[in-house]
Short mmCIF file of C-alpha atoms in Angstrom, two decimals:
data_model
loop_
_atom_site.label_atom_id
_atom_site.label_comp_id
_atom_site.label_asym_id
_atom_site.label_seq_id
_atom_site.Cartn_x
_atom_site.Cartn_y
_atom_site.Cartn_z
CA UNK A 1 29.58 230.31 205.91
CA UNK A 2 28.21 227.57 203.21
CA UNK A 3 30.28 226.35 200.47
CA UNK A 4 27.61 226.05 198.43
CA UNK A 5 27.46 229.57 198.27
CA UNK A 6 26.84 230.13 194.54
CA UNK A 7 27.10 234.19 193.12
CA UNK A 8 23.77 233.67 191.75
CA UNK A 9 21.76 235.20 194.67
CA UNK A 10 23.59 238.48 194.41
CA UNK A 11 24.08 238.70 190.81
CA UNK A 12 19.82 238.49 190.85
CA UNK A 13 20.13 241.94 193.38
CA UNK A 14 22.68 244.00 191.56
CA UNK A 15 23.88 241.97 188.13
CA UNK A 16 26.79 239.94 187.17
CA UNK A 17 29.30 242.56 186.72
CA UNK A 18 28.65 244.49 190.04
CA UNK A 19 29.58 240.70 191.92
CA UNK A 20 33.37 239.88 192.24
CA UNK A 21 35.54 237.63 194.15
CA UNK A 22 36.98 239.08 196.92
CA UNK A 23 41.01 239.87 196.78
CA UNK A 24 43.93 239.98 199.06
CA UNK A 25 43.21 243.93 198.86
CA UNK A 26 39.72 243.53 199.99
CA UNK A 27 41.24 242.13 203.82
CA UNK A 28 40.21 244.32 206.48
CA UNK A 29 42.50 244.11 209.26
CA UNK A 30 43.78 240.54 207.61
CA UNK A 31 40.43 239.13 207.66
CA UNK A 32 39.31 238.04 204.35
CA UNK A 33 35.93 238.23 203.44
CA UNK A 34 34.20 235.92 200.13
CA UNK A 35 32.70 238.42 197.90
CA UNK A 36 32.51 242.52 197.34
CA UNK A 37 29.19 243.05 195.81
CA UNK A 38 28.65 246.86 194.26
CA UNK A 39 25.11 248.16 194.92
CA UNK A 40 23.93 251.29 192.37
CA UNK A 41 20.80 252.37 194.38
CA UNK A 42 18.91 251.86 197.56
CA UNK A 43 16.71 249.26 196.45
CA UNK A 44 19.81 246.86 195.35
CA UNK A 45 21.14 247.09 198.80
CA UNK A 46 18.52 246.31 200.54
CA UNK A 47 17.98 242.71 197.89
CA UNK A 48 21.79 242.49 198.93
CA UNK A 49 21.29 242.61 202.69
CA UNK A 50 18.00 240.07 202.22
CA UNK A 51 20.65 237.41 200.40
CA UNK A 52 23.08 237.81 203.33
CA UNK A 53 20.66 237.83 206.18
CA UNK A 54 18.76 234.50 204.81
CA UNK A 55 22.53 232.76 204.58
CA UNK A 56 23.66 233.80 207.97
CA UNK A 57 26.39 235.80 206.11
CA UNK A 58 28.44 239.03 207.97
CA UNK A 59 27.96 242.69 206.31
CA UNK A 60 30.52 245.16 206.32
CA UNK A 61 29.70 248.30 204.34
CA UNK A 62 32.95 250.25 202.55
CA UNK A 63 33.26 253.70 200.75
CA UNK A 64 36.61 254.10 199.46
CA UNK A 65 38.35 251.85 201.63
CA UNK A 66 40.54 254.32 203.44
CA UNK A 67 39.95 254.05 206.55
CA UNK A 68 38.57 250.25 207.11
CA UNK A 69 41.32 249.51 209.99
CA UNK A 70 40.09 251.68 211.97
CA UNK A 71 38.91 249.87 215.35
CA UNK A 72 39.02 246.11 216.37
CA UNK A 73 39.42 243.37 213.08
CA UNK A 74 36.07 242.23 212.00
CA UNK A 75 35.38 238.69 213.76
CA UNK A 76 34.16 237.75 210.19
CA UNK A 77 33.93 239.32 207.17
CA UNK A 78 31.57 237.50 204.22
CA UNK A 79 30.76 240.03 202.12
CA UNK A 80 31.80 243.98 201.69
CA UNK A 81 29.39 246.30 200.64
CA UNK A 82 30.89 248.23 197.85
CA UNK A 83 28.52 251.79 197.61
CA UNK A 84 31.16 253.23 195.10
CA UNK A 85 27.86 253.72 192.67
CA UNK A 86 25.64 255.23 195.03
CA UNK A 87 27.77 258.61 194.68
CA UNK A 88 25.29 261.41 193.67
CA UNK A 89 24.32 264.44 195.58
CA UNK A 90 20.44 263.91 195.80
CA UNK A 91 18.97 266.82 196.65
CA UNK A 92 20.79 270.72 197.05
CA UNK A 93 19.10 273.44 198.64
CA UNK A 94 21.16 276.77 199.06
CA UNK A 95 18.51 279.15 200.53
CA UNK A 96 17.87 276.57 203.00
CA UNK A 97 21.52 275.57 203.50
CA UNK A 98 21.06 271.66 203.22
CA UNK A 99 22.28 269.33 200.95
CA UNK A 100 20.88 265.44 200.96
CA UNK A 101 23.53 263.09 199.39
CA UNK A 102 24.38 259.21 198.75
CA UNK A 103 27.18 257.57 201.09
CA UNK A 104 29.43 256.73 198.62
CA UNK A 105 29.92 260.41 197.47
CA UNK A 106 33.54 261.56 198.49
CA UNK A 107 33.95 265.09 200.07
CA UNK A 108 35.55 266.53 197.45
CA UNK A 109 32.50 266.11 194.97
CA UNK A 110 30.04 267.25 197.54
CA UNK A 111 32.56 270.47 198.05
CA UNK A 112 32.52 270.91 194.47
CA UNK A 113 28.97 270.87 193.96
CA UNK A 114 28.55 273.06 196.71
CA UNK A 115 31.16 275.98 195.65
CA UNK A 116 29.54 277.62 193.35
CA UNK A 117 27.15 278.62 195.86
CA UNK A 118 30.20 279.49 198.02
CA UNK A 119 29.02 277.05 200.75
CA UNK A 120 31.01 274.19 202.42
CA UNK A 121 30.34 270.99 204.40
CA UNK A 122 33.34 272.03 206.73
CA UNK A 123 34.52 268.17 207.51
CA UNK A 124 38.33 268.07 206.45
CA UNK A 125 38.86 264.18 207.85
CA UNK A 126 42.72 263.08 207.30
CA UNK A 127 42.67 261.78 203.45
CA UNK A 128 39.71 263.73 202.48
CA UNK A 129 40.09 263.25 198.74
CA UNK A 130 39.50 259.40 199.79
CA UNK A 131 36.82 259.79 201.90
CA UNK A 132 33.21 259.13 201.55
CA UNK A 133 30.04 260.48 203.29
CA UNK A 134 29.49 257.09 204.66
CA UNK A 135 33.30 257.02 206.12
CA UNK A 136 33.19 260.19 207.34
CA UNK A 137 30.36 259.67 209.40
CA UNK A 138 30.90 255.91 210.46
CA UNK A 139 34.44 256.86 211.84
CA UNK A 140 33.44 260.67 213.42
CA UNK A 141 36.53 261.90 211.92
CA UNK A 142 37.48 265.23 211.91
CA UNK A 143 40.60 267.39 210.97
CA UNK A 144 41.68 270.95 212.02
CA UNK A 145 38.29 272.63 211.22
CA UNK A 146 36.68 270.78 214.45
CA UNK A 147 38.15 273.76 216.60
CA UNK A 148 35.34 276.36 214.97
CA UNK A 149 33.27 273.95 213.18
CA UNK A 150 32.44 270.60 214.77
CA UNK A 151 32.35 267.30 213.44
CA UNK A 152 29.75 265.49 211.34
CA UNK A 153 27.97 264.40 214.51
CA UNK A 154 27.34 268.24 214.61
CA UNK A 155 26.17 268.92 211.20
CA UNK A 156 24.38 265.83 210.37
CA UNK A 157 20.18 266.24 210.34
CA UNK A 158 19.41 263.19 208.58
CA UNK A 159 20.10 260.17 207.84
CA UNK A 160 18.93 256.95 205.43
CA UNK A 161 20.22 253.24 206.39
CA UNK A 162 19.42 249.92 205.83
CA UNK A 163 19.13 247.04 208.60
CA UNK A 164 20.79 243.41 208.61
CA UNK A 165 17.68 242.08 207.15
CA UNK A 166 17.20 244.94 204.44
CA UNK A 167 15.07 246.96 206.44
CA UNK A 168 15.29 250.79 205.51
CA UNK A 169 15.41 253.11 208.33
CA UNK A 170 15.11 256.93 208.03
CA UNK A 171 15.67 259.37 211.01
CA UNK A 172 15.94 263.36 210.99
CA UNK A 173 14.46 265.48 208.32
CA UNK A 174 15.19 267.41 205.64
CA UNK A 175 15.71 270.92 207.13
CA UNK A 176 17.66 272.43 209.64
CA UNK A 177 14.87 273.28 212.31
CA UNK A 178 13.26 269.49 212.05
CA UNK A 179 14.88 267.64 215.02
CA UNK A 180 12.24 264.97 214.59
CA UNK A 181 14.61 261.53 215.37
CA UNK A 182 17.95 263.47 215.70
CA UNK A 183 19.22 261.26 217.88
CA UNK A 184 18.70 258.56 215.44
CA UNK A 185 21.29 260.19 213.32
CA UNK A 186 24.02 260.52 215.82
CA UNK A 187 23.54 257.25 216.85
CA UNK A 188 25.30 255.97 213.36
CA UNK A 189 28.39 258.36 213.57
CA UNK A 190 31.26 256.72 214.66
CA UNK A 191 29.85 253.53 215.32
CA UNK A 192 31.87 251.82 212.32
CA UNK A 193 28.75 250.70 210.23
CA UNK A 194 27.74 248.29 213.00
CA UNK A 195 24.40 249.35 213.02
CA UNK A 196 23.65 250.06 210.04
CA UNK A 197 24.63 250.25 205.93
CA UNK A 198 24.56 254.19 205.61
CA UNK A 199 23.00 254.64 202.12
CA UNK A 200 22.44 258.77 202.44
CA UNK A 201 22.16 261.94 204.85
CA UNK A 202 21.08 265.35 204.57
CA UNK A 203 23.47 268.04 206.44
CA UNK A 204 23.58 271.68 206.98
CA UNK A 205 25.98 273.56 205.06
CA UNK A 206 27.63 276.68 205.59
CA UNK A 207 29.05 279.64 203.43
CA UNK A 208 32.85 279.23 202.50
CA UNK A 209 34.90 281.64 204.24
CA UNK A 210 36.39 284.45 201.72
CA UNK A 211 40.03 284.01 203.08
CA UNK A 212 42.02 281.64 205.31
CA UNK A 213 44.81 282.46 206.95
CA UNK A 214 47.38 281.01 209.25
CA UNK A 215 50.30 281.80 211.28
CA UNK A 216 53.23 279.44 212.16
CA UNK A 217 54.83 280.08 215.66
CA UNK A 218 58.39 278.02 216.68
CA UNK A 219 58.67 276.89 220.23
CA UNK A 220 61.16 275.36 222.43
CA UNK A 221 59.01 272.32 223.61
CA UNK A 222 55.33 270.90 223.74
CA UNK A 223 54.54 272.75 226.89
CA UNK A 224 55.67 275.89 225.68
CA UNK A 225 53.46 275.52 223.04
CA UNK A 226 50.38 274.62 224.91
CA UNK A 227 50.77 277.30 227.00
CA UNK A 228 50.89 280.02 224.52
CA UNK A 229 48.20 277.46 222.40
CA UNK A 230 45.67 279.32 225.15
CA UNK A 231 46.40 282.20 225.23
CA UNK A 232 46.12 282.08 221.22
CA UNK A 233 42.92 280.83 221.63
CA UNK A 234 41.59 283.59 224.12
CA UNK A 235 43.32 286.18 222.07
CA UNK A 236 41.04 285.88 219.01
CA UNK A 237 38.58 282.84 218.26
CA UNK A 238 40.40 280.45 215.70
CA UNK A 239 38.69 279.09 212.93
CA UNK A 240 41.92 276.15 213.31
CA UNK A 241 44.48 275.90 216.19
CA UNK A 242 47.04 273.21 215.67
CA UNK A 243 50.35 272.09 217.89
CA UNK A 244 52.94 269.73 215.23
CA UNK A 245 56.32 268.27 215.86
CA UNK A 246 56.83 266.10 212.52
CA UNK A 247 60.09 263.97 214.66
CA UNK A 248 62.46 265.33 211.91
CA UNK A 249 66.04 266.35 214.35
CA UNK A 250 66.22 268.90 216.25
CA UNK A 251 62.52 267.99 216.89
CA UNK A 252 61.17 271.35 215.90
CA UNK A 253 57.84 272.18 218.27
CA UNK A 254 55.40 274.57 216.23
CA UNK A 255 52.02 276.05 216.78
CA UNK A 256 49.56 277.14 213.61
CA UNK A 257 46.85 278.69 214.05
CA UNK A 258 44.71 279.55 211.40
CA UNK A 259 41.94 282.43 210.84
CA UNK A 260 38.75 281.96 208.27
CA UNK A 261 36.51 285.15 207.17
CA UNK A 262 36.61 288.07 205.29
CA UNK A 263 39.65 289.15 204.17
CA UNK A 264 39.71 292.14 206.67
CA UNK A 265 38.73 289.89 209.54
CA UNK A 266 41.78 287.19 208.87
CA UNK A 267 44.17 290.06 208.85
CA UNK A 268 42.96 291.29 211.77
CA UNK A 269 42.72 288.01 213.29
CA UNK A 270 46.38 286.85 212.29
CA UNK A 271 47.96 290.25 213.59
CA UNK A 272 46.45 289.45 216.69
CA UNK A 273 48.42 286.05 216.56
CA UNK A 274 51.50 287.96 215.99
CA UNK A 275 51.01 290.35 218.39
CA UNK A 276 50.48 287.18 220.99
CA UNK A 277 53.65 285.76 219.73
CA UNK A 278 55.80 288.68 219.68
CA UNK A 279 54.82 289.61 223.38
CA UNK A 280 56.10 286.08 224.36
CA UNK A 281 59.12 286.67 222.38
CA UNK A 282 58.48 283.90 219.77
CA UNK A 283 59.31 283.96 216.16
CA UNK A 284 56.38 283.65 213.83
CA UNK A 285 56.01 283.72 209.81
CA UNK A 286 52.71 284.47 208.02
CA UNK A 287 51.76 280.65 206.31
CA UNK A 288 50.86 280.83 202.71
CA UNK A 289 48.46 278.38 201.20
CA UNK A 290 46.45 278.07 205.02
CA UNK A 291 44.03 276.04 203.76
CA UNK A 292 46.34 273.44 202.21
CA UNK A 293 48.50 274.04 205.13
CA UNK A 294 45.25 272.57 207.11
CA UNK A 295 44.99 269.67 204.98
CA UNK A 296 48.47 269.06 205.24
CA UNK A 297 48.08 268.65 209.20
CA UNK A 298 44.96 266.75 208.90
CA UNK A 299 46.64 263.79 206.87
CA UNK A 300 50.22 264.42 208.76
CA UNK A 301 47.87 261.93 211.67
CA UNK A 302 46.96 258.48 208.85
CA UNK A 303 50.19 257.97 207.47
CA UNK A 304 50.03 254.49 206.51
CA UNK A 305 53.68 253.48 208.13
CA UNK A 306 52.56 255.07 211.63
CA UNK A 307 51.02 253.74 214.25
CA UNK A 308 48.38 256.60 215.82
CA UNK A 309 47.51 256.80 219.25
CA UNK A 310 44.55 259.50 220.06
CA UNK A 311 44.29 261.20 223.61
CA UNK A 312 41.27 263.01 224.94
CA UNK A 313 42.49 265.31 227.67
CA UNK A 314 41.50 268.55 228.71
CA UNK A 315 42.58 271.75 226.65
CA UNK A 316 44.42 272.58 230.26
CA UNK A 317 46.31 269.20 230.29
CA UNK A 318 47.25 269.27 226.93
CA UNK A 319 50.84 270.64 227.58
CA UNK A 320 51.00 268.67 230.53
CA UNK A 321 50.58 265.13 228.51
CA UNK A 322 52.52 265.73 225.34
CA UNK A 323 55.45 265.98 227.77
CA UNK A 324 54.33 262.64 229.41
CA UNK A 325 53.82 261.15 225.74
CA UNK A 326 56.88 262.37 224.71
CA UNK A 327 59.08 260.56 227.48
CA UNK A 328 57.54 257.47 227.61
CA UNK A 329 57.90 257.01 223.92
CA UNK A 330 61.00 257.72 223.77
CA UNK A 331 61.89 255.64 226.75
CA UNK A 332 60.78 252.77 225.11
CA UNK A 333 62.48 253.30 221.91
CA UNK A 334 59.93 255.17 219.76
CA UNK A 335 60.32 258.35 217.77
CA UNK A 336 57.12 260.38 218.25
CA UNK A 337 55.23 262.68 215.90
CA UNK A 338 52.67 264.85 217.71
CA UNK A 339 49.74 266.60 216.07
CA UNK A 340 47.31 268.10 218.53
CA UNK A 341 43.91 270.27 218.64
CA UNK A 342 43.98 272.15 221.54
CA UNK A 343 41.08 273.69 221.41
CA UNK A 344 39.22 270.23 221.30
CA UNK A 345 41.54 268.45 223.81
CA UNK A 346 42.90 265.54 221.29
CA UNK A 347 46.19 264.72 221.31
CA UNK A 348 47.22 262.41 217.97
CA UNK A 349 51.20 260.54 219.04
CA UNK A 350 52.66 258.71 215.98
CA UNK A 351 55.20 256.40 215.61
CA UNK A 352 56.95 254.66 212.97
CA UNK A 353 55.59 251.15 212.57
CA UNK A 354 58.89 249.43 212.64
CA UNK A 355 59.29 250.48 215.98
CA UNK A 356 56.31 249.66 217.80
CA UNK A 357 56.85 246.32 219.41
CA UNK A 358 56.77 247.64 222.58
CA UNK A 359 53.48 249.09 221.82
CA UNK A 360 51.57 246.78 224.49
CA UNK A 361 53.42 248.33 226.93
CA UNK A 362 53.38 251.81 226.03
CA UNK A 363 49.55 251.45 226.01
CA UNK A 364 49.65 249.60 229.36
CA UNK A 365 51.90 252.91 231.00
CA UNK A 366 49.60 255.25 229.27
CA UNK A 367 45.87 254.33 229.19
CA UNK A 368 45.60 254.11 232.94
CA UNK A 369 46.57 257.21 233.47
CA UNK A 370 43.99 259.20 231.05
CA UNK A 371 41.34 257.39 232.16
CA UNK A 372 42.49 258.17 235.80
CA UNK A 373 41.78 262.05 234.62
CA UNK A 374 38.50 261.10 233.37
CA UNK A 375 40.24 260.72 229.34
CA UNK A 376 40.85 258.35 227.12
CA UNK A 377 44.00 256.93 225.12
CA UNK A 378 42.93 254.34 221.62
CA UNK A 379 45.08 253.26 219.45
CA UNK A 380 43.57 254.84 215.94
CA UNK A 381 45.62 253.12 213.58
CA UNK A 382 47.69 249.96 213.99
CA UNK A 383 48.56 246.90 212.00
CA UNK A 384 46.32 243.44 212.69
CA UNK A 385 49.16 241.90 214.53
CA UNK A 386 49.61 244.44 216.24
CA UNK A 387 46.43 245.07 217.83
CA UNK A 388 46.36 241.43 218.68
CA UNK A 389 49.18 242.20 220.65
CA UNK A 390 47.05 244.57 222.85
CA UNK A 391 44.42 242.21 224.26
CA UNK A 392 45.65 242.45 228.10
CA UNK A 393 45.57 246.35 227.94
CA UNK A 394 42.40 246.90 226.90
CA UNK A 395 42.76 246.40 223.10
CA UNK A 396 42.20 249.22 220.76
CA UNK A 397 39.70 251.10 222.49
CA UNK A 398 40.20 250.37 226.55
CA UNK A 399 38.11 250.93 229.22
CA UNK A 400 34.72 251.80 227.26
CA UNK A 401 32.91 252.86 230.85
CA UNK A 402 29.55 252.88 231.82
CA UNK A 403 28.07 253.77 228.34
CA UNK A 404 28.71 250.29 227.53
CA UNK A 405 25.60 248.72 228.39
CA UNK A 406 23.93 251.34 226.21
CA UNK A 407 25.62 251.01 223.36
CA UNK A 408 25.19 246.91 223.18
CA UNK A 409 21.46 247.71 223.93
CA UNK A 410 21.84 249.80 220.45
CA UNK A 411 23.35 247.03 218.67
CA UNK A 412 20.88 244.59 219.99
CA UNK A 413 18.03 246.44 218.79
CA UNK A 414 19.73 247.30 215.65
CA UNK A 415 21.66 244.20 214.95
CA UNK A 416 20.24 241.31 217.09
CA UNK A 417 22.51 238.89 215.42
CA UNK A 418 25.68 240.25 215.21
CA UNK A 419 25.91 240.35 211.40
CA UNK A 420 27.12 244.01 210.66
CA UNK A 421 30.88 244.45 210.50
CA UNK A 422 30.91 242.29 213.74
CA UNK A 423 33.38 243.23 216.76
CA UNK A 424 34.97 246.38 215.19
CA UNK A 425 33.22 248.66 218.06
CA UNK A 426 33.89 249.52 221.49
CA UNK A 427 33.63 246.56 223.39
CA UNK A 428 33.80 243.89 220.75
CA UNK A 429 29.86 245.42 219.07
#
């Protein structure tokens, strides 16, 4: 990057006051970039892109900030992308059940503009009071609700960015039955804002449930609870279906499973739980507060003093790997916390930061064998140092497979030069 770099050029795009300095708090991953420049509309980020793509200067786009580590480091990071203006819901239509909004509008404003039509975007990410649209749908992450409802790959229909050079690029439409570009869309979610600044999308909504429900079941050990996980999930469709041990002695092994619907239908539903439990022999207490119960669970997997591994499995393997997880943490000297979806196959294994250095080798005993089974094992959420530490096992994300070559043919097209939040993806993207 120049020296010469003077503020001037951006101040022109957005005005003095929306250019700053970057701080130690602006790091992603302990890589510094220059300057975070705060766009207030579409037009302004696109002048911003122009100034960095004529200087040959790195993009990386941020919301709130929460969840930046996610992923590799940046291999440079010039300028951040600030959208924390751009946070208005554009364009609400309840009869049709879409809703167009800006990136940097967090999930809890779009839910409150949306309840008084008792509708939802059902997206409850870990941290979702310090989430954007834009994070949500450059990181693909989801929370309990993916059992029933999906993720926002899934509810997504349109989508607004803007290129490396400050080209704006539109794909989808504006109602549910236009699938005009959909793939477009997808192609954004989860790819870390590497191809792409993510200015706004449109989504289908849905109505809010009436009730939530949830019932807490105590078992002797992670397989147990798979096992009766399944047969909880054939009993009675879950709207949520959770397995948690927190790591707090004696290692208590739980399964919650919640219920969304009328109020007659969760009863129903969560008596049907019970009944499940009961012929098992397991003890079981009605939850109150599901829904913030749900939450709870969602943010038990981004503590900030954890280190997250994420396993893809199969919902029949689940019970099978926790055990494996389990051991080989412990075995090298780690005191794992375990929050899994069964219904969706993940698996989330966290341990305390201060006692991951053997974390290189856990990954090295462990990745292997999920991708043997066709999985996966990443490591979600790590410190800089140590993710450097896993560059002979893969790195964060491991064996990418033969997808690869498509997704650098993506960035290519997208991102010829390598300017947007460079390396964070799969496979160094």
């Amino acid at each position: 990057m120049s020296q010469s770099l003077r503020t001037s050029p951006f101040e022109e795009a957005v005005g003095a006051e929306y250019v700053a300095e970057a701080t130690a708090g602006d790091a992603i991953d302990g890589v510094a970039p220059r300057w975070v420049v705060e766009p207030g509309s579409v037009k302004e980020v696109v002048e911003v892109l122009k100034v960095a793509h004529q200087r040959d200067l790195t993009v990386i786009g941020r919301g709130l900030g929460r969840h930046l580590t996610l992923g590799n480091p940046p291999r440079r990071a010039d300028v951040i992308v600030s959208l924390g203006r751009m946070n208005r819901v554009l364009a609400y239509e309840p009869a049709d059940m879409t809703v167009r909004v800006q990136a940097g509008c967090s999930l809890v404003a779009l839910g409150s503009a949306l309840h008084e039509n008792d509708q939802w975007l059902p997206l409850d990410p870990p941290r979702a009071p310090r989430t954007t649209i834009g994070g949500v749908l450059a990181t693909n992450l989801a929370g309990p609700l993916r059992a029933s409802q999906g993720t926002a790959r899934d509810l997504l229909i349109g989508i607004r960015t803007v290129g490396p050079d400050g080209t704006v690029v539109s794909g989808g439409g504006k109602v549910v039955k236009n699938v005009a570009g959909y793939d477009l869309p997808k192609a954004h979610v989860g790819a870390l804002g590497t191809l792409g600044i993510i200015v706004d999308a449109t989504f289908k909504v849905r109505p809010r449930p009436q009730h939530e429900g949830a019932l807490e079941i105590s078992c002797s050990d992670g397989a147990y609870a798979a096992g009766l996980a399944l047969e909880l999930r054939d009993t009675c469709e879950p709207f949520w279906l959770q397995i948690a041990n927190d790591g707090a002695p004696p290692k208590p092994w739980r399964v919650i499973v919640g219920a969304g619907g009328r109020h007659e239908e969760v009863v129903a539903a969560v008596e049907s739980y019970r009944a499940t439990a009961e012929a098992r022999g397991a003890l079981s207490r009605t939850v109150p507060n599901a829904a913030e119960v749900r939450r709870d669970l969602a943010d038990a997997s981004a503590q900030l003093a954890h280190v997250v591994l994420k396993a893809a499995t199969l919902a029949t393997r689940v019970g099978a790997w926790l055990d494996v997880l389990e051991t080989a943490a412990v075995r090298v000297g780690a005191t794992p916390r375990f929050h899994a979806d069964l219904v969706c196959g993940v698996i989330r294994m966290s341990i305390d930061s201060g006692s991951a250095e053997n974390l290189g080798e856990l990954v090295a005993e462990l990745r292997p064998r999920f991708e043997d089974e066709g999985g996966s094992l990443i490591v979600e959420r790590a410190t800089s140092t140590q993710k450097e530490g896993l560059s002979e096992v893969g790195g964060v994300w491991g064996d990418p497979g033969p997808g690869l070559s498509l997704m650098r043919g993506l960035k290519e097209a997208f991102d010829p030069a390598g300017r947007l939040a460079p390396g964070r993806y799969v496979g160094g993207l």
